[in-house]
């Protein structure tokens, strides 16, 4: 379970959950690429994490929906650190609408960021992992990889889709020591979630307090948000687990919201 000097790429790591995972990996001594659309934030995050040590981080500008940008970003990481041991495909956004009101452009954007992003980063990293004799691919799913909620057709579809991708990568990667697993967090108070609270209150015609306590946390065992640290801990576990015994799996970290 040792990440010292392991080379990790975390997408969407300039903020939120991705940043927390990158910070946890750097704290374990890993060399981490903060791959994000937001170039300046990626560099600032990398600087802050490197200062905290003992590992190091670099900022890599990457739009995960663009194949050329993904390939260039992964090549830059390999050029700098020589290998790729761990990929965390985490970049994601949220757009909520009822199905019949969902703009098709928004639907396509959602699927592109979550699914194209996971596919393209995996495709770019696998040749390096094969050449090295193994690696860990981790997808940021959600409780919505297993459950459904109103207004989230695109998100739920994409997050369910990641389970399929992980299972195929696990099967294709088995002979090469490449493992693929999915982390499925419940609600974590990141900007992505903060934005949804007023939006859902408006669409559902209820108060923001009700959105939090009933819609977001109503099915947990204790009405508690999952924390960034909780998710980072699971990301560390999947990254450091070194055999094919743990592959093709998904793990809910959600205060019991989903028990599947
Ligand atoms: P966030 O908005 O705080 O951070 C997302 C990051 O992704 C940002 O830094 C953003 O710049 C980056 N990003 C967006 N589009 C990108 C693109 N095309 N290419 C590269 N980077 C891009 O969000 P978060 O809450 O930290 O979510 C991270 C992941 O966790 C997402 O996949 C999300 O679906 C998942 N998730 C979040 C929660 C939650 O409650 N916050 C729960 C379950 C799963």
JSON list of N, CA and C in Angstrom, two decimals, residues 157-234:
[
{"chain": "A", "resi": 157, "resn": "UNK", "atom": "N", "xyz": [-26.93, 8.33, -15.84]},
{"chain": "A", "resi": 157, "resn": "UNK", "atom": "CA", "xyz": [-26.55, 7.52, -17.01]},
{"chain": "A", "resi": 157, "resn": "UNK", "atom": "C", "xyz": [-25.03, 7.43, -17.11]},
{"chain": "A", "resi": 158, "resn": "UNK", "atom": "N", "xyz": [-24.37, 8.57, -16.97]},
{"chain": "A", "resi": 158, "resn": "UNK", "atom": "CA", "xyz": [-22.90, 8.58, -17.08]},
{"chain": "A", "resi": 158, "resn": "UNK", "atom": "C", "xyz": [-22.26, 7.79, -15.95]},
{"chain": "A", "resi": 159, "resn": "UNK", "atom": "N", "xyz": [-22.75, 7.98, -14.74]},
{"chain": "A", "resi": 159, "resn": "UNK", "atom": "CA", "xyz": [-22.12, 7.32, -13.59]},
{"chain": "A", "resi": 159, "resn": "UNK", "atom": "C", "xyz": [-22.37, 5.81, -13.61]},
{"chain": "A", "resi": 160, "resn": "UNK", "atom": "N", "xyz": [-23.55, 5.38, -14.10]},
{"chain": "A", "resi": 160, "resn": "UNK", "atom": "CA", "xyz": [-23.75, 3.94, -14.30]},
{"chain": "A", "resi": 160, "resn": "UNK", "atom": "C", "xyz": [-22.79, 3.43, -15.37]},
{"chain": "A", "resi": 161, "resn": "UNK", "atom": "N", "xyz": [-22.59, 4.23, -16.41]},
{"chain": "A", "resi": 161, "resn": "UNK", "atom": "CA", "xyz": [-21.72, 3.83, -17.52]},
{"chain": "A", "resi": 161, "resn": "UNK", "atom": "C", "xyz": [-20.30, 3.56, -17.07]},
{"chain": "A", "resi": 162, "resn": "UNK", "atom": "N", "xyz": [-19.83, 4.30, -16.08]},
{"chain": "A", "resi": 162, "resn": "UNK", "atom": "CA", "xyz": [-18.46, 4.10, -15.60]},
{"chain": "A", "resi": 162, "resn": "UNK", "atom": "C", "xyz": [-18.26, 2.71, -15.01]},
{"chain": "A", "resi": 163, "resn": "UNK", "atom": "N", "xyz": [-19.32, 2.13, -14.45]},
{"chain": "A", "resi": 163, "resn": "UNK", "atom": "CA", "xyz": [-19.20, 0.76, -13.92]},
{"chain": "A", "resi": 163, "resn": "UNK", "atom": "C", "xyz": [-18.86, -0.20, -15.07]},
{"chain": "A", "resi": 164, "resn": "UNK", "atom": "N", "xyz": [-19.53, 0.00, -16.21]},
{"chain": "A", "resi": 164, "resn": "UNK", "atom": "CA", "xyz": [-19.28, -0.85, -17.36]},
{"chain": "A", "resi": 164, "resn": "UNK", "atom": "C", "xyz": [-17.86, -0.69, -17.87]},
{"chain": "A", "resi": 165, "resn": "UNK", "atom": "N", "xyz": [-17.42, 0.56, -17.97]},
{"chain": "A", "resi": 165, "resn": "UNK", "atom": "CA", "xyz": [-16.05, 0.81, -18.45]},
{"chain": "A", "resi": 165, "resn": "UNK", "atom": "C", "xyz": [-15.04, 0.15, -17.52]},
{"chain": "A", "resi": 166, "resn": "UNK", "atom": "N", "xyz": [-15.24, 0.32, -16.21]},
{"chain": "A", "resi": 166, "resn": "UNK", "atom": "CA", "xyz": [-14.29, -0.25, -15.24]},
{"chain": "A", "resi": 166, "resn": "UNK", "atom": "C", "xyz": [-14.22, -1.76, -15.37]},
{"chain": "A", "resi": 167, "resn": "UNK", "atom": "N", "xyz": [-15.37, -2.39, -15.60]},
{"chain": "A", "resi": 167, "resn": "UNK", "atom": "CA", "xyz": [-15.38, -3.86, -15.69]},
{"chain": "A", "resi": 167, "resn": "UNK", "atom": "C", "xyz": [-14.63, -4.34, -16.94]},
{"chain": "A", "resi": 168, "resn": "UNK", "atom": "N", "xyz": [-14.80, -3.62, -18.03]},
{"chain": "A", "resi": 168, "resn": "UNK", "atom": "CA", "xyz": [-14.09, -4.00, -19.26]},
{"chain": "A", "resi": 168, "resn": "UNK", "atom": "C", "xyz": [-12.59, -3.78, -19.08]},
{"chain": "A", "resi": 169, "resn": "UNK", "atom": "N", "xyz": [-12.21, -2.63, -18.52]},
{"chain": "A", "resi": 169, "resn": "UNK", "atom": "CA", "xyz": [-10.78, -2.35, -18.31]},
{"chain": "A", "resi": 169, "resn": "UNK", "atom": "C", "xyz": [-10.19, -3.39, -17.36]},
{"chain": "A", "resi": 170, "resn": "UNK", "atom": "N", "xyz": [-10.96, -3.79, -16.36]},
{"chain": "A", "resi": 170, "resn": "UNK", "atom": "CA", "xyz": [-10.48, -4.83, -15.43]},
{"chain": "A", "resi": 170, "resn": "UNK", "atom": "C", "xyz": [-10.22, -6.13, -16.18]},
{"chain": "A", "resi": 171, "resn": "UNK", "atom": "N", "xyz": [-11.15, -6.51, -17.08]},
{"chain": "A", "resi": 171, "resn": "UNK", "atom": "CA", "xyz": [-10.98, -7.77, -17.83]},
{"chain": "A", "resi": 171, "resn": "UNK", "atom": "C", "xyz": [-9.81, -7.68, -18.80]},
{"chain": "A", "resi": 172, "resn": "UNK", "atom": "N", "xyz": [-9.74, -6.57, -19.55]},
{"chain": "A", "resi": 172, "resn": "UNK", "atom": "CA", "xyz": [-8.64, -6.43, -20.52]},
{"chain": "A", "resi": 172, "resn": "UNK", "atom": "C", "xyz": [-7.29, -6.24, -19.82]},
{"chain": "A", "resi": 173, "resn": "UNK", "atom": "N", "xyz": [-7.33, -5.63, -18.64]},
{"chain": "A", "resi": 173, "resn": "UNK", "atom": "CA", "xyz": [-6.09, -5.31, -17.95]},
{"chain": "A", "resi": 173, "resn": "UNK", "atom": "C", "xyz": [-5.54, -6.42, -17.09]},
{"chain": "A", "resi": 174, "resn": "UNK", "atom": "N", "xyz": [-6.38, -7.41, -16.78]},
{"chain": "A", "resi": 174, "resn": "UNK", "atom": "CA", "xyz": [-5.99, -8.46, -15.84]},
{"chain": "A", "resi": 174, "resn": "UNK", "atom": "C", "xyz": [-4.64, -9.09, -16.13]},
{"chain": "A", "resi": 175, "resn": "UNK", "atom": "N", "xyz": [-4.41, -9.43, -17.39]},
{"chain": "A", "resi": 175, "resn": "UNK", "atom": "CA", "xyz": [-3.17, -10.12, -17.76]},
{"chain": "A", "resi": 175, "resn": "UNK", "atom": "C", "xyz": [-1.96, -9.20, -17.66]},
{"chain": "A", "resi": 176, "resn": "UNK", "atom": "N", "xyz": [-2.22, -7.90, -17.54]},
{"chain": "A", "resi": 176, "resn": "UNK", "atom": "CA", "xyz": [-1.12, -6.92, -17.50]},
{"chain": "A", "resi": 176, "resn": "UNK", "atom": "C", "xyz": [-0.97, -6.26, -16.13]},
{"chain": "A", "resi": 177, "resn": "UNK", "atom": "N", "xyz": [-1.69, -6.77, -15.14]},
{"chain": "A", "resi": 177, "resn": "UNK", "atom": "CA", "xyz": [-1.59, -6.19, -13.80]},
{"chain": "A", "resi": 177, "resn": "UNK", "atom": "C", "xyz": [-2.27, -4.83, -13.69]},
{"chain": "A", "resi": 178, "resn": "UNK", "atom": "N", "xyz": [-3.18, -4.55, -14.63]},
{"chain": "A", "resi": 178, "resn": "UNK", "atom": "CA", "xyz": [-3.89, -3.26, -14.58]},
{"chain": "A", "resi": 178, "resn": "UNK", "atom": "C", "xyz": [-5.25, -3.49, -13.93]},
{"chain": "A", "resi": 179, "resn": "UNK", "atom": "N", "xyz": [-5.48, -2.81, -12.83]},
{"chain": "A", "resi": 179, "resn": "UNK", "atom": "CA", "xyz": [-6.73, -2.95, -12.09]},
{"chain": "A", "resi": 179, "resn": "UNK", "atom": "C", "xyz": [-7.61, -1.73, -12.33]},
{"chain": "A", "resi": 180, "resn": "UNK", "atom": "N", "xyz": [-8.94, -1.92, -12.33]},
{"chain": "A", "resi": 180, "resn": "UNK", "atom": "CA", "xyz": [-9.86, -0.79, -12.53]},
{"chain": "A", "resi": 180, "resn": "UNK", "atom": "C", "xyz": [-10.99, -0.89, -11.53]},
{"chain": "A", "resi": 181, "resn": "UNK", "atom": "N", "xyz": [-11.23, 0.19, -10.80]},
{"chain": "A", "resi": 181, "resn": "UNK", "atom": "CA", "xyz": [-12.27, 0.20, -9.79]},
{"chain": "A", "resi": 181, "resn": "UNK", "atom": "C", "xyz": [-12.97, 1.56, -9.76]},
{"chain": "A", "resi": 182, "resn": "UNK", "atom": "N", "xyz": [-14.13, 1.59, -9.13]},
{"chain": "A", "resi": 182, "resn": "UNK", "atom": "CA", "xyz": [-14.95, 2.81, -9.12]},
{"chain": "A", "resi": 182, "resn": "UNK", "atom": "C", "xyz": [-15.24, 3.22, -7.67]},
{"chain": "A", "resi": 183, "resn": "UNK", "atom": "N", "xyz": [-15.00, 4.48, -7.37]},
{"chain": "A", "resi": 183, "resn": "UNK", "atom": "CA", "xyz": [-15.38, 5.03, -6.05]},
{"chain": "A", "resi": 183, "resn": "UNK", "atom": "C", "xyz": [-16.75, 5.68, -6.21]},
{"chain": "A", "resi": 184, "resn": "UNK", "atom": "N", "xyz": [-17.64, 5.39, -5.28]},
{"chain": "A", "resi": 184, "resn": "UNK", "atom": "CA", "xyz": [-19.01, 5.90, -5.39]},
{"chain": "A", "resi": 184, "resn": "UNK", "atom": "C", "xyz": [-19.39, 6.73, -4.15]},
{"chain": "A", "resi": 185, "resn": "UNK", "atom": "N", "xyz": [-19.02, 8.00, -4.15]},
{"chain": "A", "resi": 185, "resn": "UNK", "atom": "CA", "xyz": [-19.33, 8.83, -2.98]},
{"chain": "A", "resi": 185, "resn": "UNK", "atom": "C", "xyz": [-20.79, 9.28, -2.92]},
{"chain": "A", "resi": 186, "resn": "UNK", "atom": "N", "xyz": [-21.25, 9.47, -1.69]},
{"chain": "A", "resi": 186, "resn": "UNK", "atom": "CA", "xyz": [-22.50, 10.20, -1.48]},
{"chain": "A", "resi": 186, "resn": "UNK", "atom": "C", "xyz": [-22.20, 11.69, -1.63]},
{"chain": "A", "resi": 187, "resn": "UNK", "atom": "N", "xyz": [-23.11, 12.54, -1.16]},
{"chain": "A", "resi": 187, "resn": "UNK", "atom": "CA", "xyz": [-22.89, 13.98, -1.33]},
{"chain": "A", "resi": 187, "resn": "UNK", "atom": "C", "xyz": [-21.72, 14.48, -0.48]},
{"chain": "A", "resi": 188, "resn": "UNK", "atom": "N", "xyz": [-20.82, 15.20, -1.16]},
{"chain": "A", "resi": 188, "resn": "UNK", "atom": "CA", "xyz": [-19.67, 15.83, -0.52]},
{"chain": "A", "resi": 188, "resn": "UNK", "atom": "C", "xyz": [-19.83, 17.32, -0.78]},
{"chain": "A", "resi": 189, "resn": "UNK", "atom": "N", "xyz": [-19.61, 18.15, 0.23]},
{"chain": "A", "resi": 189, "resn": "UNK", "atom": "CA", "xyz": [-19.88, 19.58, 0.05]},
{"chain": "A", "resi": 189, "resn": "UNK", "atom": "C", "xyz": [-18.78, 20.28, -0.74]},
{"chain": "A", "resi": 190, "resn": "UNK", "atom": "N", "xyz": [-18.77, 20.08, -2.04]},
{"chain": "A", "resi": 190, "resn": "UNK", "atom": "CA", "xyz": [-17.83, 20.76, -2.94]},
{"chain": "A", "resi": 190, "resn": "UNK", "atom": "C", "xyz": [-18.62, 21.81, -3.73]},
{"chain": "A", "resi": 191, "resn": "UNK", "atom": "N", "xyz": [-17.92, 22.66, -4.52]},
{"chain": "A", "resi": 191, "resn": "UNK", "atom": "CA", "xyz": [-18.64, 23.65, -5.33]},
{"chain": "A", "resi": 191, "resn": "UNK", "atom": "C", "xyz": [-19.71, 23.00, -6.21]},
{"chain": "A", "resi": 192, "resn": "UNK", "atom": "N", "xyz": [-19.43, 21.77, -6.70]},
{"chain": "A", "resi": 192, "resn": "UNK", "atom": "CA", "xyz": [-20.40, 21.07, -7.55]},
{"chain": "A", "resi": 192, "resn": "UNK", "atom": "C", "xyz": [-21.73, 20.86, -6.82]},
{"chain": "A", "resi": 193, "resn": "UNK", "atom": "N", "xyz": [-21.64, 20.58, -5.54]},
{"chain": "A", "resi": 193, "resn": "UNK", "atom": "CA", "xyz": [-22.85, 20.33, -4.74]},
{"chain": "A", "resi": 193, "resn": "UNK", "atom": "C", "xyz": [-23.48, 21.63, -4.26]},
{"chain": "A", "resi": 194, "resn": "UNK", "atom": "N", "xyz": [-22.64, 22.58, -3.86]},
{"chain": "A", "resi": 194, "resn": "UNK", "atom": "CA", "xyz": [-23.17, 23.87, -3.38]},
{"chain": "A", "resi": 194, "resn": "UNK", "atom": "C", "xyz": [-24.07, 24.51, -4.44]},
{"chain": "A", "resi": 195, "resn": "UNK", "atom": "N", "xyz": [-23.64, 24.35, -5.70]},
{"chain": "A", "resi": 195, "resn": "UNK", "atom": "CA", "xyz": [-24.39, 24.93, -6.82]},
{"chain": "A", "resi": 195, "resn": "UNK", "atom": "C", "xyz": [-25.77, 24.29, -6.97]},
{"chain": "A", "resi": 196, "resn": "UNK", "atom": "N", "xyz": [-25.82, 23.00, -6.65]},
{"chain": "A", "resi": 196, "resn": "UNK", "atom": "CA", "xyz": [-27.08, 22.26, -6.86]},
{"chain": "A", "resi": 196, "resn": "UNK", "atom": "C", "xyz": [-28.16, 22.61, -5.85]},
{"chain": "A", "resi": 197, "resn": "UNK", "atom": "N", "xyz": [-27.76, 23.07, -4.65]},
{"chain": "A", "resi": 197, "resn": "UNK", "atom": "CA", "xyz": [-28.75, 23.25, -3.57]},
{"chain": "A", "resi": 197, "resn": "UNK", "atom": "C", "xyz": [-29.83, 24.27, -3.98]},
{"chain": "A", "resi": 198, "resn": "UNK", "atom": "N", "xyz": [-29.45, 25.51, -4.36]},
{"chain": "A", "resi": 198, "resn": "UNK", "atom": "CA", "xyz": [-30.50, 26.45, -4.80]},
{"chain": "A", "resi": 198, "resn": "UNK", "atom": "C", "xyz": [-31.19, 26.02, -6.08]},
{"chain": "A", "resi": 199, "resn": "UNK", "atom": "N", "xyz": [-30.44, 25.37, -6.99]},
{"chain": "A", "resi": 199, "resn": "UNK", "atom": "CA", "xyz": [-31.05, 24.94, -8.27]},
{"chain": "A", "resi": 199, "resn": "UNK", "atom": "C", "xyz": [-32.16, 23.92, -8.02]},
{"chain": "A", "resi": 200, "resn": "UNK", "atom": "N", "xyz": [-31.85, 22.94, -7.16]},
{"chain": "A", "resi": 200, "resn": "UNK", "atom": "CA", "xyz": [-32.85, 21.89, -6.90]},
{"chain": "A", "resi": 200, "resn": "UNK", "atom": "C", "xyz": [-34.03, 22.43, -6.11]},
{"chain": "A", "resi": 201, "resn": "UNK", "atom": "N", "xyz": [-33.73, 23.39, -5.19]},
{"chain": "A", "resi": 201, "resn": "UNK", "atom": "CA", "xyz": [-34.82, 23.99, -4.41]},
{"chain": "A", "resi": 201, "resn": "UNK", "atom": "C", "xyz": [-35.81, 24.66, -5.36]},
{"chain": "A", "resi": 202, "resn": "UNK", "atom": "N", "xyz": [-35.28, 25.35, -6.34]},
{"chain": "A", "resi": 202, "resn": "UNK", "atom": "CA", "xyz": [-36.12, 26.05, -7.31]},
{"chain": "A", "resi": 202, "resn": "UNK", "atom": "C", "xyz": [-36.90, 25.05, -8.17]},
{"chain": "A", "resi": 203, "resn": "UNK", "atom": "N", "xyz": [-36.21, 24.07, -8.72]},
{"chain": "A", "resi": 203, "resn": "UNK", "atom": "CA", "xyz": [-36.87, 23.12, -9.62]},
{"chain": "A", "resi": 203, "resn": "UNK", "atom": "C", "xyz": [-37.90, 22.27, -8.89]},
{"chain": "A", "resi": 204, "resn": "UNK", "atom": "N", "xyz": [-37.58, 21.88, -7.65]},
{"chain": "A", "resi": 204, "resn": "UNK", "atom": "CA", "xyz": [-38.50, 20.99, -6.92]},
{"chain": "A", "resi": 204, "resn": "UNK", "atom": "C", "xyz": [-39.53, 21.77, -6.10]},
{"chain": "A", "resi": 205, "resn": "UNK", "atom": "N", "xyz": [-39.35, 23.09, -6.01]},
{"chain": "A", "resi": 205, "resn": "UNK", "atom": "CA", "xyz": [-40.30, 23.92, -5.26]},
{"chain": "A", "resi": 205, "resn": "UNK", "atom": "C", "xyz": [-40.26, 23.67, -3.77]},
{"chain": "A", "resi": 206, "resn": "UNK", "atom": "N", "xyz": [-39.05, 23.41, -3.22]},
{"chain": "A", "resi": 206, "resn": "UNK", "atom": "CA", "xyz": [-38.90, 23.19, -1.77]},
{"chain": "A", "resi": 206, "resn": "UNK", "atom": "C", "xyz": [-37.78, 24.08, -1.25]},
{"chain": "A", "resi": 207, "resn": "UNK", "atom": "N", "xyz": [-37.60, 24.13, 0.08]},
{"chain": "A", "resi": 207, "resn": "UNK", "atom": "CA", "xyz": [-36.57, 25.01, 0.63]},
{"chain": "A", "resi": 207, "resn": "UNK", "atom": "C", "xyz": [-35.18, 24.37, 0.46]},
{"chain": "A", "resi": 208, "resn": "UNK", "atom": "N", "xyz": [-34.16, 25.21, 0.58]},
{"chain": "A", "resi": 208, "resn": "UNK", "atom": "CA", "xyz": [-32.79, 24.69, 0.45]},
{"chain": "A", "resi": 208, "resn": "UNK", "atom": "C", "xyz": [-32.48, 23.70, 1.58]},
{"chain": "A", "resi": 209, "resn": "UNK", "atom": "N", "xyz": [-33.02, 23.99, 2.77]},
{"chain": "A", "resi": 209, "resn": "UNK", "atom": "CA", "xyz": [-32.83, 23.08, 3.90]},
{"chain": "A", "resi": 209, "resn": "UNK", "atom": "C", "xyz": [-33.41, 21.69, 3.60]},
{"chain": "A", "resi": 210, "resn": "UNK", "atom": "N", "xyz": [-34.59, 21.70, 2.96]},
{"chain": "A", "resi": 210, "resn": "UNK", "atom": "CA", "xyz": [-35.20, 20.41, 2.59]},
{"chain": "A", "resi": 210, "resn": "UNK", "atom": "C", "xyz": [-34.37, 19.68, 1.54]},
{"chain": "A", "resi": 211, "resn": "UNK", "atom": "N", "xyz": [-33.78, 20.44, 0.62]},
{"chain": "A", "resi": 211, "resn": "UNK", "atom": "CA", "xyz": [-32.93, 19.80, -0.40]},
{"chain": "A", "resi": 211, "resn": "UNK", "atom": "C", "xyz": [-31.80, 19.06, 0.31]},
{"chain": "A", "resi": 212, "resn": "UNK", "atom": "N", "xyz": [-31.16, 19.74, 1.27]},
{"chain": "A", "resi": 212, "resn": "UNK", "atom": "CA", "xyz": [-30.03, 19.11, 1.97]},
{"chain": "A", "resi": 212, "resn": "UNK", "atom": "C", "xyz": [-30.50, 17.92, 2.81]},
{"chain": "A", "resi": 213, "resn": "UNK", "atom": "N", "xyz": [-31.47, 18.14, 3.68]},
{"chain": "A", "resi": 213, "resn": "UNK", "atom": "CA", "xyz": [-31.83, 17.11, 4.66]},
{"chain": "A", "resi": 213, "resn": "UNK", "atom": "C", "xyz": [-32.68, 15.98, 4.09]},
{"chain": "A", "resi": 214, "resn": "UNK", "atom": "N", "xyz": [-33.48, 16.29, 3.08]},
{"chain": "A", "resi": 214, "resn": "UNK", "atom": "CA", "xyz": [-34.37, 15.26, 2.56]},
{"chain": "A", "resi": 214, "resn": "UNK", "atom": "C", "xyz": [-33.84, 14.68, 1.25]},
{"chain": "A", "resi": 215, "resn": "UNK", "atom": "N", "xyz": [-33.56, 15.56, 0.27]},
{"chain": "A", "resi": 215, "resn": "UNK", "atom": "CA", "xyz": [-33.15, 15.05, -1.05]},
{"chain": "A", "resi": 215, "resn": "UNK", "atom": "C", "xyz": [-31.71, 14.50, -1.00]},
{"chain": "A", "resi": 216, "resn": "UNK", "atom": "N", "xyz": [-30.80, 15.27, -0.42]},
{"chain": "A", "resi": 216, "resn": "UNK", "atom": "CA", "xyz": [-29.39, 14.85, -0.47]},
{"chain": "A", "resi": 216, "resn": "UNK", "atom": "C", "xyz": [-29.04, 13.82, 0.60]},
{"chain": "A", "resi": 217, "resn": "UNK", "atom": "N", "xyz": [-29.49, 14.05, 1.82]},
{"chain": "A", "resi": 217, "resn": "UNK", "atom": "CA", "xyz": [-29.03, 13.20, 2.93]},
{"chain": "A", "resi": 217, "resn": "UNK", "atom": "C", "xyz": [-30.12, 12.32, 3.53]},
{"chain": "A", "resi": 218, "resn": "UNK", "atom": "N", "xyz": [-31.32, 12.40, 2.96]},
{"chain": "A", "resi": 218, "resn": "UNK", "atom": "CA", "xyz": [-32.47, 11.69, 3.54]},
{"chain": "A", "resi": 218, "resn": "UNK", "atom": "C", "xyz": [-32.29, 10.18, 3.62]},
{"chain": "A", "resi": 219, "resn": "UNK", "atom": "N", "xyz": [-31.51, 9.60, 2.73]},
{"chain": "A", "resi": 219, "resn": "UNK", "atom": "CA", "xyz": [-31.33, 8.14, 2.75]},
{"chain": "A", "resi": 219, "resn": "UNK", "atom": "C", "xyz": [-30.06, 7.69, 3.43]},
{"chain": "A", "resi": 220, "resn": "UNK", "atom": "N", "xyz": [-29.31, 8.63, 4.03]},
{"chain": "A", "resi": 220, "resn": "UNK", "atom": "CA", "xyz": [-28.11, 8.20, 4.76]},
{"chain": "A", "resi": 220, "resn": "UNK", "atom": "C", "xyz": [-28.53, 7.66, 6.13]},
{"chain": "A", "resi": 221, "resn": "UNK", "atom": "N", "xyz": [-27.61, 7.01, 6.82]},
{"chain": "A", "resi": 221, "resn": "UNK", "atom": "CA", "xyz": [-27.96, 6.45, 8.13]},
{"chain": "A", "resi": 221, "resn": "UNK", "atom": "C", "xyz": [-27.91, 7.51, 9.23]},
{"chain": "A", "resi": 222, "resn": "UNK", "atom": "N", "xyz": [-27.31, 8.68, 8.92]},
{"chain": "A", "resi": 222, "resn": "UNK", "atom": "CA", "xyz": [-27.09, 9.67, 9.98]},
{"chain": "A", "resi": 222, "resn": "UNK", "atom": "C", "xyz": [-27.23, 11.13, 9.53]},
{"chain": "A", "resi": 223, "resn": "UNK", "atom": "N", "xyz": [-27.80, 11.37, 8.35]},
{"chain": "A", "resi": 223, "resn": "UNK", "atom": "CA", "xyz": [-27.95, 12.72, 7.76]},
{"chain": "A", "resi": 223, "resn": "UNK", "atom": "C", "xyz": [-26.62, 13.47, 7.74]},
{"chain": "A", "resi": 224, "resn": "UNK", "atom": "N", "xyz": [-25.56, 12.77, 7.37]},
{"chain": "A", "resi": 224, "resn": "UNK", "atom": "CA", "xyz": [-24.23, 13.40, 7.32]},
{"chain": "A", "resi": 224, "resn": "UNK", "atom": "C", "xyz": [-23.71, 13.43, 5.89]},
{"chain": "A", "resi": 225, "resn": "UNK", "atom": "N", "xyz": [-23.03, 14.51, 5.55]},
{"chain": "A", "resi": 225, "resn": "UNK", "atom": "CA", "xyz": [-22.31, 14.56, 4.28]},
{"chain": "A", "resi": 225, "resn": "UNK", "atom": "C", "xyz": [-21.10, 13.63, 4.36]},
{"chain": "A", "resi": 226, "resn": "UNK", "atom": "N", "xyz": [-20.74, 13.04, 3.23]},
{"chain": "A", "resi": 226, "resn": "UNK", "atom": "CA", "xyz": [-19.46, 12.35, 3.10]},
{"chain": "A", "resi": 226, "resn": "UNK", "atom": "C", "xyz": [-18.40, 13.44, 3.00]},
{"chain": "A", "resi": 227, "resn": "UNK", "atom": "N", "xyz": [-17.21, 13.21, 3.53]},
{"chain": "A", "resi": 227, "resn": "UNK", "atom": "CA", "xyz": [-16.18, 14.27, 3.50]},
{"chain": "A", "resi": 227, "resn": "UNK", "atom": "C", "xyz": [-15.16, 14.01, 2.39]},
{"chain": "A", "resi": 228, "resn": "UNK", "atom": "N", "xyz": [-14.43, 15.06, 2.07]},
{"chain": "A", "resi": 228, "resn": "UNK", "atom": "CA", "xyz": [-13.33, 14.94, 1.09]},
{"chain": "A", "resi": 228, "resn": "UNK", "atom": "C", "xyz": [-12.34, 13.89, 1.57]},
{"chain": "A", "resi": 229, "resn": "UNK", "atom": "N", "xyz": [-12.07, 13.89, 2.86]},
{"chain": "A", "resi": 229, "resn": "UNK", "atom": "CA", "xyz": [-11.07, 12.96, 3.42]},
{"chain": "A", "resi": 229, "resn": "UNK", "atom": "C", "xyz": [-11.55, 11.52, 3.29]},
{"chain": "A", "resi": 230, "resn": "UNK", "atom": "N", "xyz": [-12.86, 11.30, 3.47]},
{"chain": "A", "resi": 230, "resn": "UNK", "atom": "CA", "xyz": [-13.40, 9.94, 3.32]},
{"chain": "A", "resi": 230, "resn": "UNK", "atom": "C", "xyz": [-13.13, 9.42, 1.92]},
{"chain": "A", "resi": 231, "resn": "UNK", "atom": "N", "xyz": [-13.39, 10.27, 0.93]},
{"chain": "A", "resi": 231, "resn": "UNK", "atom": "CA", "xyz": [-13.23, 9.84, -0.47]},
{"chain": "A", "resi": 231, "resn": "UNK", "atom": "C", "xyz": [-11.74, 9.64, -0.79]},
{"chain": "A", "resi": 232, "resn": "UNK", "atom": "N", "xyz": [-10.91, 10.54, -0.28]},
{"chain": "A", "resi": 232, "resn": "UNK", "atom": "CA", "xyz": [-9.46, 10.43, -0.54]},
{"chain": "A", "resi": 232, "resn": "UNK", "atom": "C", "xyz": [-8.90, 9.14, 0.06]},
{"chain": "A", "resi": 233, "resn": "UNK", "atom": "N", "xyz": [-9.44, 8.73, 1.19]},
{"chain": "A", "resi": 233, "resn": "UNK", "atom": "CA", "xyz": [-8.98, 7.50, 1.84]},
{"chain": "A", "resi": 233, "resn": "UNK", "atom": "C", "xyz": [-9.27, 6.28, 0.97]},
{"chain": "A", "resi": 234, "resn": "UNK", "atom": "N", "xyz": [-10.46, 6.26, 0.37]},
{"chain": "A", "resi": 234, "resn": "UNK", "atom": "CA", "xyz": [-10.82, 5.15, -0.53]},
{"chain": "A", "resi": 234, "resn": "UNK", "atom": "C", "xyz": [-9.94, 5.18, -1.78]}
]
